[in-house]
PDB file of C-alpha atoms in Angstrom:
ATOM      1  CA  UNK A   1       2.528 -16.368  -2.403  1.00  0.00           C
ATOM      2  CA  UNK A   2       0.936 -16.933  -5.755  1.00  0.00           C
ATOM      3  CA  UNK A   3       1.174 -14.094  -8.292  1.00  0.00           C
ATOM      4  CA  UNK A   4      -0.727 -11.478  -6.333  1.00  0.00           C
ATOM      5  CA  UNK A   5      -1.200  -7.775  -5.921  1.00  0.00           C
ATOM      6  CA  UNK A   6      -3.492  -7.103  -2.995  1.00  0.00           C
ATOM      7  CA  UNK A   7      -4.497  -4.438  -0.496  1.00  0.00           C
ATOM      8  CA  UNK A   8      -6.349  -4.658   2.795  1.00  0.00           C
ATOM      9  CA  UNK A   9      -8.049  -1.624   4.325  1.00  0.00           C
ATOM     10  CA  UNK A  10      -9.248  -0.960   7.820  1.00  0.00           C
ATOM     11  CA  UNK A  11     -10.639   1.943   9.833  1.00  0.00           C
ATOM     12  CA  UNK A  12      -8.914   0.659  12.958  1.00  0.00           C
ATOM     13  CA  UNK A  13      -6.837   3.210  14.857  1.00  0.00           C
ATOM     14  CA  UNK A  14      -3.483   1.496  15.156  1.00  0.00           C
ATOM     15  CA  UNK A  15       0.128   2.687  14.897  1.00  0.00           C
ATOM     16  CA  UNK A  16       1.993   1.802  11.658  1.00  0.00           C
ATOM     17  CA  UNK A  17       4.641  -0.179  13.602  1.00  0.00           C
ATOM     18  CA  UNK A  18       1.947  -2.438  15.156  1.00  0.00           C
ATOM     19  CA  UNK A  19       0.118  -2.686  11.892  1.00  0.00           C
ATOM     20  CA  UNK A  20       3.290  -3.904  10.162  1.00  0.00           C
ATOM     21  CA  UNK A  21       3.620  -6.660  12.815  1.00  0.00           C
ATOM     22  CA  UNK A  22      -0.001  -7.670  12.352  1.00  0.00           C
ATOM     23  CA  UNK A  23       0.387  -7.916   8.591  1.00  0.00           C
ATOM     24  CA  UNK A  24       3.666  -9.873   8.877  1.00  0.00           C
ATOM     25  CA  UNK A  25       1.970 -12.370  11.265  1.00  0.00           C
ATOM     26  CA  UNK A  26      -1.010 -12.743   8.966  1.00  0.00           C
ATOM     27  CA  UNK A  27       1.011 -13.134   5.738  1.00  0.00           C
ATOM     28  CA  UNK A  28       3.315 -15.738   7.246  1.00  0.00           C
ATOM     29  CA  UNK A  29       0.263 -17.870   8.196  1.00  0.00           C
ATOM     30  CA  UNK A  30      -1.704 -17.301   5.014  1.00  0.00           C
ATOM     31  CA  UNK A  31      -0.253 -16.139   1.673  1.00  0.00           C
ATOM     32  CA  UNK A  32       3.237 -17.346   2.475  1.00  0.00           C
ATOM     33  CA  UNK A  33       1.815 -20.770   3.495  1.00  0.00           C
ATOM     34  CA  UNK A  34       0.094 -21.664   0.238  1.00  0.00           C
ATOM     35  CA  UNK A  35       1.391 -23.419  -2.822  1.00  0.00           C
ATOM     36  CA  UNK A  36      -0.184 -23.846  -6.235  1.00  0.00           C
ATOM     37  CA  UNK A  37       2.822 -24.538  -8.404  1.00  0.00           C
ATOM     38  CA  UNK A  38       5.678 -23.922  -5.978  1.00  0.00           C
ATOM     39  CA  UNK A  39       6.857 -20.773  -7.747  1.00  0.00           C
ATOM     40  CA  UNK A  40       6.835 -17.192  -6.517  1.00  0.00           C
ATOM     41  CA  UNK A  41       6.466 -13.986  -8.525  1.00  0.00           C
ATOM     42  CA  UNK A  42       8.545 -10.881  -8.210  1.00  0.00           C
ATOM     43  CA  UNK A  43       5.249  -8.976  -8.220  1.00  0.00           C
ATOM     44  CA  UNK A  44       3.807 -10.544  -5.032  1.00  0.00           C
ATOM     45  CA  UNK A  45       2.539  -7.727  -2.868  1.00  0.00           C
ATOM     46  CA  UNK A  46       0.136  -7.483   0.025  1.00  0.00           C
ATOM     47  CA  UNK A  47      -0.304  -4.120   1.746  1.00  0.00           C
ATOM     48  CA  UNK A  48      -2.518  -3.043   4.617  1.00  0.00           C
ATOM     49  CA  UNK A  49      -3.683   0.521   5.224  1.00  0.00           C
ATOM     50  CA  UNK A  50      -5.424   1.834   8.346  1.00  0.00           C
ATOM     51  CA  UNK A  51      -6.980   5.284   8.322  1.00  0.00           C
ATOM     52  CA  UNK A  52      -7.934   5.292  12.032  1.00  0.00           C
ATOM     53  CA  UNK A  53     -11.442   6.588  11.301  1.00  0.00           C
ATOM     54  CA  UNK A  54     -13.179   4.065  13.610  1.00  0.00           C
ATOM     55  CA  UNK A  55     -14.472   5.736  16.744  1.00  0.00           C
ATOM     56  CA  UNK A  56     -12.863   3.238  19.093  1.00  0.00           C
ATOM     57  CA  UNK A  57      -9.854   3.625  21.377  1.00  0.00           C
ATOM     58  CA  UNK A  58      -6.446   3.224  19.653  1.00  0.00           C
ATOM     59  CA  UNK A  59      -5.150  -0.293  19.537  1.00  0.00           C
ATOM     60  CA  UNK A  60      -1.867  -0.187  21.448  1.00  0.00           C
ATOM     61  CA  UNK A  61      -1.379  -3.755  22.530  1.00  0.00           C
ATOM     62  CA  UNK A  62      -2.755  -6.451  24.771  1.00  0.00           C
ATOM     63  CA  UNK A  63      -6.061  -8.149  24.180  1.00  0.00           C
ATOM     64  CA  UNK A  64      -7.263  -5.664  21.547  1.00  0.00           C
ATOM     65  CA  UNK A  65      -4.111  -6.112  19.460  1.00  0.00           C
ATOM     66  CA  UNK A  66      -4.405  -9.897  19.717  1.00  0.00           C
ATOM     67  CA  UNK A  67      -8.067  -9.741  18.615  1.00  0.00           C
ATOM     68  CA  UNK A  68      -7.253  -7.435  15.678  1.00  0.00           C
ATOM     69  CA  UNK A  69      -4.380  -9.688  14.649  1.00  0.00           C
ATOM     70  CA  UNK A  70      -6.586 -12.763  14.789  1.00  0.00           C
ATOM     71  CA  UNK A  71      -9.231 -11.101  12.539  1.00  0.00           C
ATOM     72  CA  UNK A  72      -6.659  -9.895  10.028  1.00  0.00           C
ATOM     73  CA  UNK A  73      -5.021 -13.332   9.952  1.00  0.00           C
ATOM     74  CA  UNK A  74      -8.327 -15.151   9.479  1.00  0.00           C
ATOM     75  CA  UNK A  75      -9.280 -12.780   6.663  1.00  0.00           C
ATOM     76  CA  UNK A  76      -5.891 -13.263   4.985  1.00  0.00           C
ATOM     77  CA  UNK A  77      -6.276 -17.048   5.300  1.00  0.00           C
ATOM     78  CA  UNK A  78      -9.607 -16.899   3.506  1.00  0.00           C
ATOM     79  CA  UNK A  79      -8.183 -14.758   0.740  1.00  0.00           C
ATOM     80  CA  UNK A  80      -5.210 -17.105   0.393  1.00  0.00           C
ATOM     81  CA  UNK A  81      -7.503 -20.057   0.060  1.00  0.00           C
ATOM     82  CA  UNK A  82      -9.270 -18.308  -2.810  1.00  0.00           C
ATOM     83  CA  UNK A  83      -5.877 -17.900  -4.577  1.00  0.00           C
ATOM     84  CA  UNK A  84      -5.335 -21.668  -4.320  1.00  0.00           C
ATOM     85  CA  UNK A  85      -8.874 -22.470  -5.569  1.00  0.00           C
ATOM     86  CA  UNK A  86      -8.259 -20.157  -8.532  1.00  0.00           C
ATOM     87  CA  UNK A  87      -4.838 -21.638  -9.310  1.00  0.00           C
ATOM     88  CA  UNK A  88      -4.020 -22.588 -12.929  1.00  0.00           C
ATOM     89  CA  UNK A  89      -5.166 -26.136 -13.478  1.00  0.00           C
ATOM     90  CA  UNK A  90      -6.096 -26.698  -9.819  1.00  0.00           C
ATOM     91  CA  UNK A  91      -8.407 -29.650  -9.364  1.00  0.00           C
ATOM     92  CA  UNK A  92      -7.810 -30.388  -5.669  1.00  0.00           C
ATOM     93  CA  UNK A  93      -7.619 -28.313  -2.484  1.00  0.00           C
ATOM     94  CA  UNK A  94      -5.592 -29.840   0.313  1.00  0.00           C
ATOM     95  CA  UNK A  95      -4.923 -28.408   3.776  1.00  0.00           C
ATOM     96  CA  UNK A  96      -1.835 -29.731   5.546  1.00  0.00           C
ATOM     97  CA  UNK A  97      -1.812 -29.463   9.337  1.00  0.00           C
ATOM     98  CA  UNK A  98       1.277 -30.313  11.280  1.00  0.00           C
ATOM     99  CA  UNK A  99       0.756 -31.078  14.944  1.00  0.00           C
ATOM    100  CA  UNK A 100       3.192 -31.208  17.820  1.00  0.00           C
ATOM    101  CA  UNK A 101       6.021 -29.532  15.956  1.00  0.00           C
ATOM    102  CA  UNK A 102       8.617 -27.840  18.202  1.00  0.00           C
ATOM    103  CA  UNK A 103       8.040 -24.462  16.500  1.00  0.00           C
ATOM    104  CA  UNK A 104       5.916 -22.712  13.928  1.00  0.00           C
ATOM    105  CA  UNK A 105       8.939 -22.565  11.615  1.00  0.00           C
ATOM    106  CA  UNK A 106       9.476 -26.346  11.841  1.00  0.00           C
ATOM    107  CA  UNK A 107       5.799 -27.024  11.156  1.00  0.00           C
ATOM    108  CA  UNK A 108       5.855 -24.679   8.210  1.00  0.00           C
ATOM    109  CA  UNK A 109       8.967 -26.300   6.730  1.00  0.00           C
ATOM    110  CA  UNK A 110       7.441 -29.760   7.001  1.00  0.00           C
ATOM    111  CA  UNK A 111       4.123 -28.659   5.535  1.00  0.00           C
ATOM    112  CA  UNK A 112       5.885 -26.798   2.708  1.00  0.00           C
ATOM    113  CA  UNK A 113       7.959 -29.839   1.808  1.00  0.00           C
ATOM    114  CA  UNK A 114       4.800 -31.945   1.565  1.00  0.00           C
ATOM    115  CA  UNK A 115       2.881 -29.321  -0.387  1.00  0.00           C
ATOM    116  CA  UNK A 116       5.639 -28.780  -2.941  1.00  0.00           C
ATOM    117  CA  UNK A 117       6.516 -32.461  -3.423  1.00  0.00           C
ATOM    118  CA  UNK A 118       5.820 -33.525  -7.045  1.00  0.00           C
ATOM    119  CA  UNK A 119       5.344 -37.119  -5.828  1.00  0.00           C
ATOM    120  CA  UNK A 120       2.740 -36.026  -3.248  1.00  0.00           C
ATOM    121  CA  UNK A 121       0.958 -33.892  -5.810  1.00  0.00           C
ATOM    122  CA  UNK A 122       0.867 -36.791  -8.235  1.00  0.00           C
ATOM    123  CA  UNK A 123      -0.602 -39.065  -5.616  1.00  0.00           C
ATOM    124  CA  UNK A 124      -3.254 -36.512  -4.661  1.00  0.00           C
ATOM    125  CA  UNK A 125      -4.160 -35.793  -8.276  1.00  0.00           C
ATOM    126  CA  UNK A 126      -4.555 -39.515  -8.902  1.00  0.00           C
ATOM    127  CA  UNK A 127      -6.553 -39.859  -5.682  1.00  0.00           C
ATOM    128  CA  UNK A 128      -4.045 -42.461  -4.488  1.00  0.00           C
ATOM    129  CA  UNK A 129      -3.146 -41.649  -0.856  1.00  0.00           C
ATOM    130  CA  UNK A 130       0.499 -42.671  -0.836  1.00  0.00           C
ATOM    131  CA  UNK A 131       1.262 -42.076   2.784  1.00  0.00           C
ATOM    132  CA  UNK A 132       4.902 -43.164   2.362  1.00  0.00           C
ATOM    133  CA  UNK A 133       5.642 -40.011   0.307  1.00  0.00           C
ATOM    134  CA  UNK A 134       4.011 -37.818   2.934  1.00  0.00           C
ATOM    135  CA  UNK A 135       5.782 -39.580   5.802  1.00  0.00           C
ATOM    136  CA  UNK A 136       9.110 -39.222   4.017  1.00  0.00           C
ATOM    137  CA  UNK A 137       8.656 -35.474   3.707  1.00  0.00           C
ATOM    138  CA  UNK A 138       7.515 -35.292   7.334  1.00  0.00           C
ATOM    139  CA  UNK A 139      10.459 -37.321   8.588  1.00  0.00           C
ATOM    140  CA  UNK A 140      13.147 -35.217   6.980  1.00  0.00           C
ATOM    141  CA  UNK A 141      12.057 -32.170   5.013  1.00  0.00           C
ATOM    142  CA  UNK A 142      15.615 -31.444   3.958  1.00  0.00           C
ATOM    143  CA  UNK A 143      16.101 -34.677   2.084  1.00  0.00           C
ATOM    144  CA  UNK A 144      14.202 -35.822  -1.001  1.00  0.00           C
ATOM    145  CA  UNK A 145      12.385 -39.098  -0.943  1.00  0.00           C
TER     146      UNK A 145
END
C-alpha cells in the first residue's frame, strides 16, 4: 500500500466475518498489489463498514457473495490506481499482468519483483523497453539481475 488512510462504506446486509474476507480478498488484489516507491507506511489502513440498511436479503454466501466480492474488489482496484497516479513524482502508469502462473501468490511475487526493480523503473522512465530486465525478474524473482 502507499501511505493511505481509507474507508469503504456499504448498505449491504452481510455478516462481519464474511465482510472481513471480502475486504482481505479485495486488498490483496488492489492496494497490496501497487507500488509507487516500494515503501510501506505504518499508517496504511483500509476499513470497510456495512450497516445492513439495504432492503435486500442478507448476503450469506454463494453467488451473491461472489458478486459482492467482485464489486468491492473492482472498486478497490480503481481506488488503488488513483493512488499510483497520484504518487510522488509519478510520470508513468504501468500494469503488470502475469499469465499462467501456478498460483496467485506466485504471480504476485513475480509482478512485485518487476514493479519494484530499480532497473525496470529506469528503463520505463527512459522509455527504453529493456525486456531482459523484465525477463530476469520473471525467471527468478528471488535473485537480483
